Coordinates of C-alpha atoms in Angstrom, one line a residue:
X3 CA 131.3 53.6 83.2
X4 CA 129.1 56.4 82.7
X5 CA 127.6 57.4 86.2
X6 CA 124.0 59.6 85.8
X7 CA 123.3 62.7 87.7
X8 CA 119.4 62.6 89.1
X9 CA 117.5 65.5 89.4
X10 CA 116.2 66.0 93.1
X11 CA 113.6 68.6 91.8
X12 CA 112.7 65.8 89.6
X13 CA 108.7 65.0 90.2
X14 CA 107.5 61.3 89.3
X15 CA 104.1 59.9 90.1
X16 CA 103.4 56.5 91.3
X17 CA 100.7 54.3 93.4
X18 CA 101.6 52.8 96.5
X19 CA 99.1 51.2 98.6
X20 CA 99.7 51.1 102.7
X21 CA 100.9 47.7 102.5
X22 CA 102.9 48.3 99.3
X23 CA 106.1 47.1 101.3
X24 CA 104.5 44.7 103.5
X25 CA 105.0 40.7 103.0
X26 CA 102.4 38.6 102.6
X27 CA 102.7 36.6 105.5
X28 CA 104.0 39.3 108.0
X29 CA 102.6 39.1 111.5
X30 CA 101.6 42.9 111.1
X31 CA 99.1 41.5 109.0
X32 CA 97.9 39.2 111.5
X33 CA 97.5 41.1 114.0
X34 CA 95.6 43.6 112.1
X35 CA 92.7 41.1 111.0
X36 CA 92.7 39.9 114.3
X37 CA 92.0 43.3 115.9
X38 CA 90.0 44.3 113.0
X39 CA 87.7 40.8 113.5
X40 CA 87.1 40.8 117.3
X41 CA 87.1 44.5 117.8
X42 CA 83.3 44.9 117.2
X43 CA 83.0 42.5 119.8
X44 CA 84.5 44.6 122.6
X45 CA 81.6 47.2 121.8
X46 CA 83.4 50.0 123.3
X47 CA 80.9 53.5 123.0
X48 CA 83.7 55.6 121.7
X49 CA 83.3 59.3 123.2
X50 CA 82.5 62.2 120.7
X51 CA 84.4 65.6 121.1
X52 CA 82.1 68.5 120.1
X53 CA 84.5 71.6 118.9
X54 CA 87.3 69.8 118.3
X55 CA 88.8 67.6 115.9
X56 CA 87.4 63.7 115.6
X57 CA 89.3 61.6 117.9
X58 CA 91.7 59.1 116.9
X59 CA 90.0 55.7 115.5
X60 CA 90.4 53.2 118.6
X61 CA 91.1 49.8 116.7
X62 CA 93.6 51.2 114.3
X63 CA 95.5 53.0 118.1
X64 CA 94.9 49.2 119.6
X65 CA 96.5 47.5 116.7
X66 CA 99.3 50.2 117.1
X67 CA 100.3 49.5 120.9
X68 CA 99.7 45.9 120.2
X69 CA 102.2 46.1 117.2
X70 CA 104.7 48.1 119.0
X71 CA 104.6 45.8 122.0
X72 CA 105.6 42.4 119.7
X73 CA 108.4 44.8 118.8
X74 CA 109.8 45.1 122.3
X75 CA 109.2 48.9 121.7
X76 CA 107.6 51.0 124.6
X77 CA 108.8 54.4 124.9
X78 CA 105.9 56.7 123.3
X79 CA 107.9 58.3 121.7
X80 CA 109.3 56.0 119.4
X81 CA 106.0 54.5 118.5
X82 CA 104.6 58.1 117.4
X83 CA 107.6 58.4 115.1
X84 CA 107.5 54.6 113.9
X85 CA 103.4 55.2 113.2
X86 CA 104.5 58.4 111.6
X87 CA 107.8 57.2 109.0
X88 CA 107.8 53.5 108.9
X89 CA 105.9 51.7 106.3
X90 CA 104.6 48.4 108.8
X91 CA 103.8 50.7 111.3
X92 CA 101.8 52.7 108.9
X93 CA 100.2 49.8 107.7
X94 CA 99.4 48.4 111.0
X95 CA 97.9 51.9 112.2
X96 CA 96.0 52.5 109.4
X97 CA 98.6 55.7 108.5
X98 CA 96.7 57.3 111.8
X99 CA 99.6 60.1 113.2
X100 CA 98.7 59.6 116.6
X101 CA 101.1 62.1 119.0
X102 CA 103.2 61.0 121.7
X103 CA 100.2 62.6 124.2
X104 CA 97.7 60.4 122.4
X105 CA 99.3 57.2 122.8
X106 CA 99.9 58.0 126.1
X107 CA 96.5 58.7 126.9
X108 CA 94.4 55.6 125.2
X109 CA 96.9 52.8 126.5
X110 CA 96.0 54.4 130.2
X111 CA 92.8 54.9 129.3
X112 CA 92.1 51.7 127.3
X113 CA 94.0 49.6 129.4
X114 CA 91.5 47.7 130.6
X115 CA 90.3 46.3 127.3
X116 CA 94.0 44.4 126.9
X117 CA 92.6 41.1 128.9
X118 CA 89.0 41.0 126.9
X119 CA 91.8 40.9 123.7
X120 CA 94.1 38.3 126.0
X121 CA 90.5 36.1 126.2
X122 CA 89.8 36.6 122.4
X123 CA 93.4 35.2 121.8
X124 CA 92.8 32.1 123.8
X125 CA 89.0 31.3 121.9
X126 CA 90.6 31.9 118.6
X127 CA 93.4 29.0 119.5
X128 CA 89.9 26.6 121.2
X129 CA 87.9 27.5 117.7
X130 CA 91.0 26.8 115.1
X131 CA 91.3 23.4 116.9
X132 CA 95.0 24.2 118.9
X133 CA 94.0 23.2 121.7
X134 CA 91.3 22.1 124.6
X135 CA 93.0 23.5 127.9
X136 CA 93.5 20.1 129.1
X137 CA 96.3 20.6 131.2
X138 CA 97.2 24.8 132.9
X139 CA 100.2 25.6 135.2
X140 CA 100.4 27.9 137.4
X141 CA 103.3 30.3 138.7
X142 CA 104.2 33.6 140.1
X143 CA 107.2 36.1 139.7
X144 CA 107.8 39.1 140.9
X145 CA 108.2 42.3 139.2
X146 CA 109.9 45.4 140.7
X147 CA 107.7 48.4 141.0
X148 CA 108.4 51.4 139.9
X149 CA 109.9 53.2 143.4
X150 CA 113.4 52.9 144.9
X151 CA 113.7 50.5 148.2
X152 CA 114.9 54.2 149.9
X153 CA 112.2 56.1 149.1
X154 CA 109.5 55.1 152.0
X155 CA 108.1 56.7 154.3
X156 CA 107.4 55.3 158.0
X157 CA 103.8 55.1 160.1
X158 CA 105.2 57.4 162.0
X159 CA 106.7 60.2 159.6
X160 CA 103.0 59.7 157.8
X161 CA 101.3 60.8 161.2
X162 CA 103.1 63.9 161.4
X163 CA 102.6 64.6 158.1
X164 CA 98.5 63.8 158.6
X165 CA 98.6 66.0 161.7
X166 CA 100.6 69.1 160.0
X167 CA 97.9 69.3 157.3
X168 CA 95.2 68.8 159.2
X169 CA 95.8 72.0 161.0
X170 CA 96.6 70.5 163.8
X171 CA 100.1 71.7 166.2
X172 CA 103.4 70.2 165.3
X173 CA 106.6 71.2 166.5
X174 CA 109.2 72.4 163.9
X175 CA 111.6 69.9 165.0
X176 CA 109.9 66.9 164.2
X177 CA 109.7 68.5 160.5
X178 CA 113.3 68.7 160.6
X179 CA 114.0 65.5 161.3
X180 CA 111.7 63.4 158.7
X181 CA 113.8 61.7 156.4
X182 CA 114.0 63.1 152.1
X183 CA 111.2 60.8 151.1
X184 CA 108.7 62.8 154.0
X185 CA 110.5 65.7 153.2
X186 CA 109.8 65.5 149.3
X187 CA 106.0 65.4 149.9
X188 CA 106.3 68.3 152.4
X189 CA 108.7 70.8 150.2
X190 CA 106.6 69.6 146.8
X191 CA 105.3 72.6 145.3
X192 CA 103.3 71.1 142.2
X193 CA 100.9 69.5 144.2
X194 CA 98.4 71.0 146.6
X195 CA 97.9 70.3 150.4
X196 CA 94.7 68.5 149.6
X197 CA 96.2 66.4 147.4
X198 CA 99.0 65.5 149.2
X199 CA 96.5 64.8 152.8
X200 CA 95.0 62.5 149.9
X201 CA 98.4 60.6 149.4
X202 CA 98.8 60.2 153.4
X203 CA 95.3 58.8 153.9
X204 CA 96.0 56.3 151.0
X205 CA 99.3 55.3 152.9
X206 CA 97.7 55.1 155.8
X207 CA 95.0 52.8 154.6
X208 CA 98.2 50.3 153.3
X209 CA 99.6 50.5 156.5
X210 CA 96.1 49.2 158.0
X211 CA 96.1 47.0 155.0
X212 CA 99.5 45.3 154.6
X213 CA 100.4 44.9 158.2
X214 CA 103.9 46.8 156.9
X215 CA 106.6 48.9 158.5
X216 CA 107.6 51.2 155.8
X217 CA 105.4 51.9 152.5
X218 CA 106.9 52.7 149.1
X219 CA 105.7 57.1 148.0
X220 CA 105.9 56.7 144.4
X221 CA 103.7 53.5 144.2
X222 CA 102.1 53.0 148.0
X223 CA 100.0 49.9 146.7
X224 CA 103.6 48.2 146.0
X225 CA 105.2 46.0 149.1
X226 CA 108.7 44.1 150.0
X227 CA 109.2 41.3 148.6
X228 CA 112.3 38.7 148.9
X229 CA 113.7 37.9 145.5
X230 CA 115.4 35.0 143.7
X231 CA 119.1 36.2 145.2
X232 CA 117.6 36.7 148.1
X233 CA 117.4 40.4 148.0
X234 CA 114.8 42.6 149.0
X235 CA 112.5 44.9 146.6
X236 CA 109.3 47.0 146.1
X237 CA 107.5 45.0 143.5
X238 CA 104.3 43.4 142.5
X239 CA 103.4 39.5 142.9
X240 CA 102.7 37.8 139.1
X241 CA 100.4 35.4 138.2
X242 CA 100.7 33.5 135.6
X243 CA 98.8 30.6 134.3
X244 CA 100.1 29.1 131.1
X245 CA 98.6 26.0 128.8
X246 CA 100.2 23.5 128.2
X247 CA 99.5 22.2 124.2
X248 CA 99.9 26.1 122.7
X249 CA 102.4 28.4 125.7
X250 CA 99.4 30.4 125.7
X251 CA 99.2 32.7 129.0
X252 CA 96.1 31.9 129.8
X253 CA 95.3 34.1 132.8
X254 CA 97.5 37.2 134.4
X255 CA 96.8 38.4 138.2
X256 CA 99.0 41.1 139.8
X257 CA 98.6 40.4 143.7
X258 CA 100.4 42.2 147.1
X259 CA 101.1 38.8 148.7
X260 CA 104.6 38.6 149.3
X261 CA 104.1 35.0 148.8
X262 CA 102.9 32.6 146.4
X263 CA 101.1 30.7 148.8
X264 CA 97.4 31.6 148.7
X265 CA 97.4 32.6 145.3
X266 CA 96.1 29.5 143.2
X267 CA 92.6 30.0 143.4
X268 CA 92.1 33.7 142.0
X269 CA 94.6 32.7 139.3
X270 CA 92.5 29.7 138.7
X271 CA 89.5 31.4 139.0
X272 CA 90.8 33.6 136.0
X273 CA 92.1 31.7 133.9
X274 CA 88.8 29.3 133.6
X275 CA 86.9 32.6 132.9
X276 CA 89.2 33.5 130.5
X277 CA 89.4 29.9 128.2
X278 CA 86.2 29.7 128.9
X279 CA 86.2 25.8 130.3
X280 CA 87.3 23.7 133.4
X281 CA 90.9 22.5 132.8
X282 CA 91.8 18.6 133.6
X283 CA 94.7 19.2 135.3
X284 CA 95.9 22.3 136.8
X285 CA 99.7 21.9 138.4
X286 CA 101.7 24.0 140.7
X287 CA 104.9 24.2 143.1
X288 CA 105.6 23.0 146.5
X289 CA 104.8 26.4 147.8
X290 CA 101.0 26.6 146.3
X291 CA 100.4 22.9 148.6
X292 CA 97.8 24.1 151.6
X293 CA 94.2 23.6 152.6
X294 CA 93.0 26.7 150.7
X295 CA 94.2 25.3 147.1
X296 CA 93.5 21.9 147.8
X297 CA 90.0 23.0 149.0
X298 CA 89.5 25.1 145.8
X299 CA 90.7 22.3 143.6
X300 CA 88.5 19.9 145.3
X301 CA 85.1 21.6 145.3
X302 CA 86.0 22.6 141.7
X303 CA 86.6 19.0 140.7
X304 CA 89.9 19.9 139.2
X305 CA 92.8 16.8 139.3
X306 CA 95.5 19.7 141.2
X307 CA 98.6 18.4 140.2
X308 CA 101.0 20.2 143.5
X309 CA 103.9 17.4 144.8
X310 CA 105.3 17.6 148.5
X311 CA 108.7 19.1 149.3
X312 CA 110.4 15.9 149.6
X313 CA 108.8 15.1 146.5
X314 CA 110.1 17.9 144.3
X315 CA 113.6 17.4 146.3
X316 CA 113.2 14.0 144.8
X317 CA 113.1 15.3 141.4
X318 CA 116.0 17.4 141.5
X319 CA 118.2 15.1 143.7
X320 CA 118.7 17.6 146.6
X321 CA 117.5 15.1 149.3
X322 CA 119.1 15.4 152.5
X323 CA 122.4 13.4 153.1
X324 CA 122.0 12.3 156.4
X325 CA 120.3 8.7 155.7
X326 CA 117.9 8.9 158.8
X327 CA 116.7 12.2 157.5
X328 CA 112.7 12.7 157.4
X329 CA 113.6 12.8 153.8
X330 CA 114.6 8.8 153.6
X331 CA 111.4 7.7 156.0
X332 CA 109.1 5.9 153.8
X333 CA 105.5 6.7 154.0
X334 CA 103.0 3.8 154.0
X335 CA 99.4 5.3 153.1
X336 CA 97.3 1.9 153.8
X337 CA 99.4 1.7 157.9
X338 CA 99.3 5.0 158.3
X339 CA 102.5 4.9 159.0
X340 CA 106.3 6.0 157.8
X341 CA 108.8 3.6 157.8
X342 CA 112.4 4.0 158.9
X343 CA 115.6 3.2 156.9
X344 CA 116.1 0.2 160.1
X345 CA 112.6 -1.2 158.7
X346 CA 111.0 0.0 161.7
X347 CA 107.2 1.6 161.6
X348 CA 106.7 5.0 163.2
X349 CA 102.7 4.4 163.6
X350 CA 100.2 7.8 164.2
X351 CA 100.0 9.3 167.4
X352 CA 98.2 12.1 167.2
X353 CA 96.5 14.9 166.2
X354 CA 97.0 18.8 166.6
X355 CA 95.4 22.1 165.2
X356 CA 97.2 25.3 165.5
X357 CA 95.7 28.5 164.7
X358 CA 96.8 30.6 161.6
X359 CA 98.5 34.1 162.5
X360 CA 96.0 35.4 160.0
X361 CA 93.0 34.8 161.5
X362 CA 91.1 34.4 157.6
X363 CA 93.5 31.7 156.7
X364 CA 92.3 27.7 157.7
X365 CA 94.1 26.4 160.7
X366 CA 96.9 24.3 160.9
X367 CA 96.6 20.6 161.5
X368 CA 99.7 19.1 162.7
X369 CA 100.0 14.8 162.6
X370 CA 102.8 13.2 165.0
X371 CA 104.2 9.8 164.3
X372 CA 106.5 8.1 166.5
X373 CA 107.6 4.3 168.1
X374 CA 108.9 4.6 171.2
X375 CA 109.5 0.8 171.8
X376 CA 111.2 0.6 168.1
X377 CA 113.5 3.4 169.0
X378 CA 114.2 2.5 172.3
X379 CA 116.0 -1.0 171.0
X380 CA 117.4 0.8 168.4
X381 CA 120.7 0.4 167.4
X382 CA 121.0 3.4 165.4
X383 CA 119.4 5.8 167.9
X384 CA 122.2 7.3 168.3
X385 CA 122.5 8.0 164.5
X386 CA 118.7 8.6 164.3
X387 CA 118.0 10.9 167.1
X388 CA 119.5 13.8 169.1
X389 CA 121.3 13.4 172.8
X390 CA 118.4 14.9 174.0
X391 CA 115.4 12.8 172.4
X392 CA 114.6 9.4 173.9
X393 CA 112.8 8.4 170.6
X394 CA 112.3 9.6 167.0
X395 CA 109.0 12.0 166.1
X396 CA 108.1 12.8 162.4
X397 CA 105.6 15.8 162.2
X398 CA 103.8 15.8 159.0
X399 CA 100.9 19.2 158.6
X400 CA 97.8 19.1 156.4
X401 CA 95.1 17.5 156.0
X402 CA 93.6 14.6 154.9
X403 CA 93.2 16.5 151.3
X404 CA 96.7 16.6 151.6
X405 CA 97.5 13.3 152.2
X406 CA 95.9 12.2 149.8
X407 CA 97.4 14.9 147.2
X408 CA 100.6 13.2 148.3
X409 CA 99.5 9.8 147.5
X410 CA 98.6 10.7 144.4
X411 CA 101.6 12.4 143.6
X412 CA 103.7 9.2 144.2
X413 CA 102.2 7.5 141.4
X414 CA 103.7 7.5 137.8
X415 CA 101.0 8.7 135.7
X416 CA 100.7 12.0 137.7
X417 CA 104.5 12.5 137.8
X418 CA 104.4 12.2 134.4
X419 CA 102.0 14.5 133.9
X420 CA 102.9 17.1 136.3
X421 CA 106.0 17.4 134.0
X422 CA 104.6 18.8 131.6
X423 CA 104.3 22.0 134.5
X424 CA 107.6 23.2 132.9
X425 CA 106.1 24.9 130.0
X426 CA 105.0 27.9 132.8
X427 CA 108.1 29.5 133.1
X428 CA 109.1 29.9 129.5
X429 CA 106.7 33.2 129.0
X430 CA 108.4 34.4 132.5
X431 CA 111.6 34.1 131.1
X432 CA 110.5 35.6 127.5
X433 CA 108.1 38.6 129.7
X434 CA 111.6 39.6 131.8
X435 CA 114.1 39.3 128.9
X436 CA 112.3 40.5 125.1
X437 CA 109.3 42.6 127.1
X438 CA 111.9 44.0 129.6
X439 CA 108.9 44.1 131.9
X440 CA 111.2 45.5 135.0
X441 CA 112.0 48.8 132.7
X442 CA 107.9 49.2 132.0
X443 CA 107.1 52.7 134.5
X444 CA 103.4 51.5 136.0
X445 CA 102.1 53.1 138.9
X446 CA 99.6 51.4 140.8
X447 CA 98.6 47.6 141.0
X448 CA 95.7 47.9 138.4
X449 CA 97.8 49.6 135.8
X450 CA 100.3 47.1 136.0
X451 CA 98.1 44.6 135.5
X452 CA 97.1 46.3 132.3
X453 CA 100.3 46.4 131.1
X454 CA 101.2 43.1 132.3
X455 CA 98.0 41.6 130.1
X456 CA 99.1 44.1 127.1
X457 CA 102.5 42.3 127.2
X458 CA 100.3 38.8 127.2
X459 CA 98.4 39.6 124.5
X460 CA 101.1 40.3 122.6
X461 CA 103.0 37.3 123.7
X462 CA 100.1 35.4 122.8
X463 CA 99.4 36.6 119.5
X464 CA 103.1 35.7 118.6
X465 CA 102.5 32.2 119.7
X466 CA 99.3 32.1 117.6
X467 CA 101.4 33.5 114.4
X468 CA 104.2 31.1 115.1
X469 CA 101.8 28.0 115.4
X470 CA 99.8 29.0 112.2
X471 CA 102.9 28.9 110.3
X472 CA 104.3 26.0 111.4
X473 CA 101.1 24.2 110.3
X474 CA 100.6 25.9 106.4
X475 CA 104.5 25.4 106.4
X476 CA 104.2 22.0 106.8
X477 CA 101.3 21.7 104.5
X478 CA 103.0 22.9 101.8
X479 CA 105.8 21.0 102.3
X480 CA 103.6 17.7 102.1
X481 CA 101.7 19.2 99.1
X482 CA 105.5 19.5 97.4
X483 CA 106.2 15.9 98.5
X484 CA 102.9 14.5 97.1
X485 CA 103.5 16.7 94.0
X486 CA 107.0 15.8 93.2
X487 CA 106.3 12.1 93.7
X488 CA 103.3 11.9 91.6
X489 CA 105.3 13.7 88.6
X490 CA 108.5 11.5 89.2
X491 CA 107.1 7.9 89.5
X492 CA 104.3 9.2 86.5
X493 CA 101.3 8.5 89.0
X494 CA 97.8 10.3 89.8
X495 CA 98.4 10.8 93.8
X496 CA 95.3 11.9 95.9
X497 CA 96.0 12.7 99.6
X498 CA 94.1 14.9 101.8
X499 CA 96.0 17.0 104.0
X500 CA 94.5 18.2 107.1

C-alpha cells in the first residue's frame, strides 16, 4: 500500500456556500426563515453609530442567540467562538463575528423583543392550522435567583447604612458589628457612595414592598420562597401557561408572590394577548381555587377548569383514612347539605366573612354545616367527633362561584377534560433540565423574564420544527404507500393527502 504525502503549502480553490454543510431539513434553517419572515414585523429603528464601524445586523444576532439557546448553550463565550468556527452557526448568523461584548450587550439590550418573537411563534402554529387554543393550563415554578440565601441584609443594618451616607452621625461600633453582606457594600471600592445610597433606597422600597425581614444584595427584587423539598430560597415565581393541542408556552410571567395563589389572572391575561383569542377552557391546581380567579374567569366567560382539594386527593388516592374524615362527607348540591358516612345530613347553618390579612385581597366567606340532633343520637359520635365536641361541624370557605366550580368539577366531562392539564408541566421539566434555567445569571425580575421568554421561544420553535416534521414525514410515508401499491397491484391510484 502506497501511502501519499500531501503538501500543506499546497493551495486549492473551491466554492463553498454558507450552508455548504448544512442539511436540508436542519432546524437551523428553520429558524432562520422564521426570524428572517417576521423580523420586519418587529420594526425595531436600529441606532446608527457615526465614527465608528456599522453595528452588527440585529436579525442575523437574534437568529444567533435564538440558535444557541435550542443548543442548551449560554455562556457568551462559547457562542462568539461557535459564530466564529462552526459551519451551522455561521450559517445561522449570517458569518457575522459578533464578540463576546456584543452578544452580551444585544441579548440585554434586545431582551425585550424575545416575547413579541414568543407571540409570533404561537400565530404561526394558529395560521398553519396546529391548533385553536381551545384548551390552556396554567402553572408556576420557582426559579432560584441569582444571590446566595446568606447574602442579605436586614431593615436594620440598611438604616445604618442610609444614615452613614447620608452624612448623618453613626457610631463606629455599629459599623463593626454589620454582618459581611452590609459590610461588602460598605468596604466596596468600585462603586461610589451615590451609587451605593441608590442600592439602599431600592432595598428599602422592597422592604416597604414585600412586607420581608431580610432582602437578598445581589438581586433585592428577588424574595424567599419555600421549595418542592421544602427548603427555603431566593428565587423568582414562574408562570407558565401552556396549550394543550401543540406544548406550546403560550404565555411567561415572572412574579414576587411566594405563592401561586393570586396569580391566574395576569397569566391569563397574557397568554390571551399573546394567541391572540379567548381560550375554552383554562385549568389550574388546587392552589389557584379563590374568589380572585374564579371572579376573573367568570367576568371573562372562560369555563376555569380548578378542582377542590378533596377533589385532587381523589385523583391521586391520598384521601384521609379515618372514614368520618371531612374527606368521606358527601356533598349534596340540590340540600345544601353534606352527607355523613352514617347517612345522616349535616344541613347549612350559617354564614361568616372574615377579612383578608391583605387588605387588597376579597374577604373570606366561611359556610358552617352541622346536625346537632343527628349527632347527638349518633352511635358513632364517639368515632366521628372529638371528647370535647357535642356534635360534628364541617366548615367549607368560598363562595358561591365556588360552589359552583365544585359542582362542576364533579362531573365526568370536566374531569375528563381537566386531564388534559398535565401537558403544563412537561416545558417545566424540559426549562429546568435541557435549558438549565437555575445556572442562567439574571439580575433583576424584568431581565429574568427576558431570558425566561428567550428560553420559550426557543422551546417553542423546537415544538414547531418537531410538529412540521412529523406531518411531511408522514406524508411521505403515505405518498410511498400509495405509490408502491399502485405499481404492485398495476393500478392508476389518486389520493389526496392533506
Amino acid at each position: 500500500m502506497v501511502k501519499r504525502k500531501f503538501d500543506k503549502n499546497q493551495t486549492k480553490l473551491g466554492i463553498s456556500t454558507l450552508d455548504w454543510n448544512v442539511p436540508k431539513d436542519h432546524i437551523s434553517r428553520f429558524v432562520g426563515d422564521f426570524i428572517e419572515d417576521v423580523f420586519p414585523l418587529l420594526e425595531i429603528d436600529e441606532p446608527k453609530k457615526k465614527k465608528r464601524r456599522e453595528p452588527l445586523p440585529l436579525d442575523s444576532m437574534l437568529k444567533l442567540l435564538v440558535y444557541a439557546k435550542i443548543q442548551h448553550i449560554d455562556r457568551t463565550s462559547i457562542i462568539a467562538d461557535m459564530a466564529r468556527y462552526h459551519d451551522i452557526f455561521r450559517f445561522v448568523c449570517d458569518d457575522i463575528r459578533p464578540s463576546e461584548r456584543s452578544i452580551q450587550r444585544y441579548r440585554r439590550e434586545y431582551g425585550r423583543y424575545f416575547e413579541v418573537l414568543l407571540q409570533m411563534t404561537l400565530k404561526k402554529a394558529f395560521d398553519e392550522g396546529f391548533t385553536e387554543f381551545n384548551h390552556v393550563a396554567i402553572d408556576g415554578t420557582i426559579k432560584k435567583a441569582y444571590n446566595s440565601n446568606n447574602n442579605t441584609i436586614s431593615k436594620k443594618e440598611t438604616k445604618i447604612l442610609v444614615d452613614y451616607y447620608e452624612g448623618r452621625p453613626v457610631s463606629p461600633e455599629s459599623l463593626e458589628k454589620l454582618h459581611k453582606p452590609a459590610q461588602r457594600i460598605l468596604e466596596k471600592k468600585d462603586m461610589s457612595d451615590e451609587d451605593k445610597l441608590e442600592l439602599l433606597y431600592g432595598i428599602e422600597t422592597q422592604f416597604t414592598f414585600t412586607g420581608q425581614d431580610r432582602i437578598p444584595v445581589n438581586d433585592i427584587e428577588a424574595r424567599f420562597m419555600k421549595g418542592k423539598k421544602g427548603n427555603y430560597m431566593v428565587a423568582y415565581n414562574i408562570q407558565s401557561a401552556v396549550d394543550y393541542d401543540t406544548k406550546l408556552i403560550c404565555a411567561i410571567n415572572v412574579t414576587q408572590s411566594p405563592t401561586d395563589h393570586y396569580e391566574l389572572p395576569a397569566i391569563a391575561k397574557k397568554a390571551i394577548q399573546n394567541v391572540n383569542t379567548k381560550p375554552k377552557y383554562i385549568s389550574a391546581d388546587t392552589i389557584y381555587l379563590n374568589q380572585i380567579s374564579l371572579s376573573y374567569l367568570a367576568d371573562e366567560k372562560i369555563e376555569g377548569l380548578i378542582p377542590t382539594r378533596k377533589q385532587s386527593k381523589e385523583k391521586i388516592g391520598k384521601l384521609n383514612e379515618n372514614p368520618y374524615h371531612k374527606d368521606h362527607f358527601e356533598y349534596d348540591y340540590e340540600q345544601d347539605a353534606f352527607k355523613c358516612p352514617e347517612n345522616q345530613y349535616l344541613h347549612f347553618y350559617a354564614k361568616y366573612t372574615e377579612p383578608h390579612k391583605d387588605s387588597k385581597k376579597p374577604v373570606k366567606v366561611k359556610r358552617i354545616y352541622n346536625n346537632y340532633n343527628a349527632c347527638k343520637n349518633c352511635n358513632a359520635r364517639t368515632k366521628c367527633c372529638a371528647s370535647s365536641q357535642t356534635h360534628k361541624t364541617i366548615t367549607e370557605y368560598g363562595s358561591e362561584l365556588q360552589k359552583a366550580m365544585n359542582h362542576k368539577m364533579e362531573k365526568q366531562k370536566y374531569k375528563d377534560e381537566y386531564a388534559k392539564r398535565s401537558s403544563v408541566e412537561g416545558p417545566f421539566g424540559i426549562f429546568k433540565e435541557q435549558f438549565q434555567i437555575e445556572k442562567e445569571v439574571v439580575v433583576g425580575m424584568i431581565k429574568t423574564e427576558e431570558r425566561i421568554n428567550l428560553d420559550a421561544l426557543a422551546y417553542n420553535l423546537i415544538r414547531l420544527y418537531n410538529i412540521k416534521q412529523e406531518i411531511e414525514n408522514t406524508t411521505e410515508d403515505l405518498e410511498d404507500f400509495c405509490e408502491s401499491t399502485s405499481i404492485k397491484n398495476q393500478l392508476q391510484l389518486t389520493a389526496t393527502i392533506f
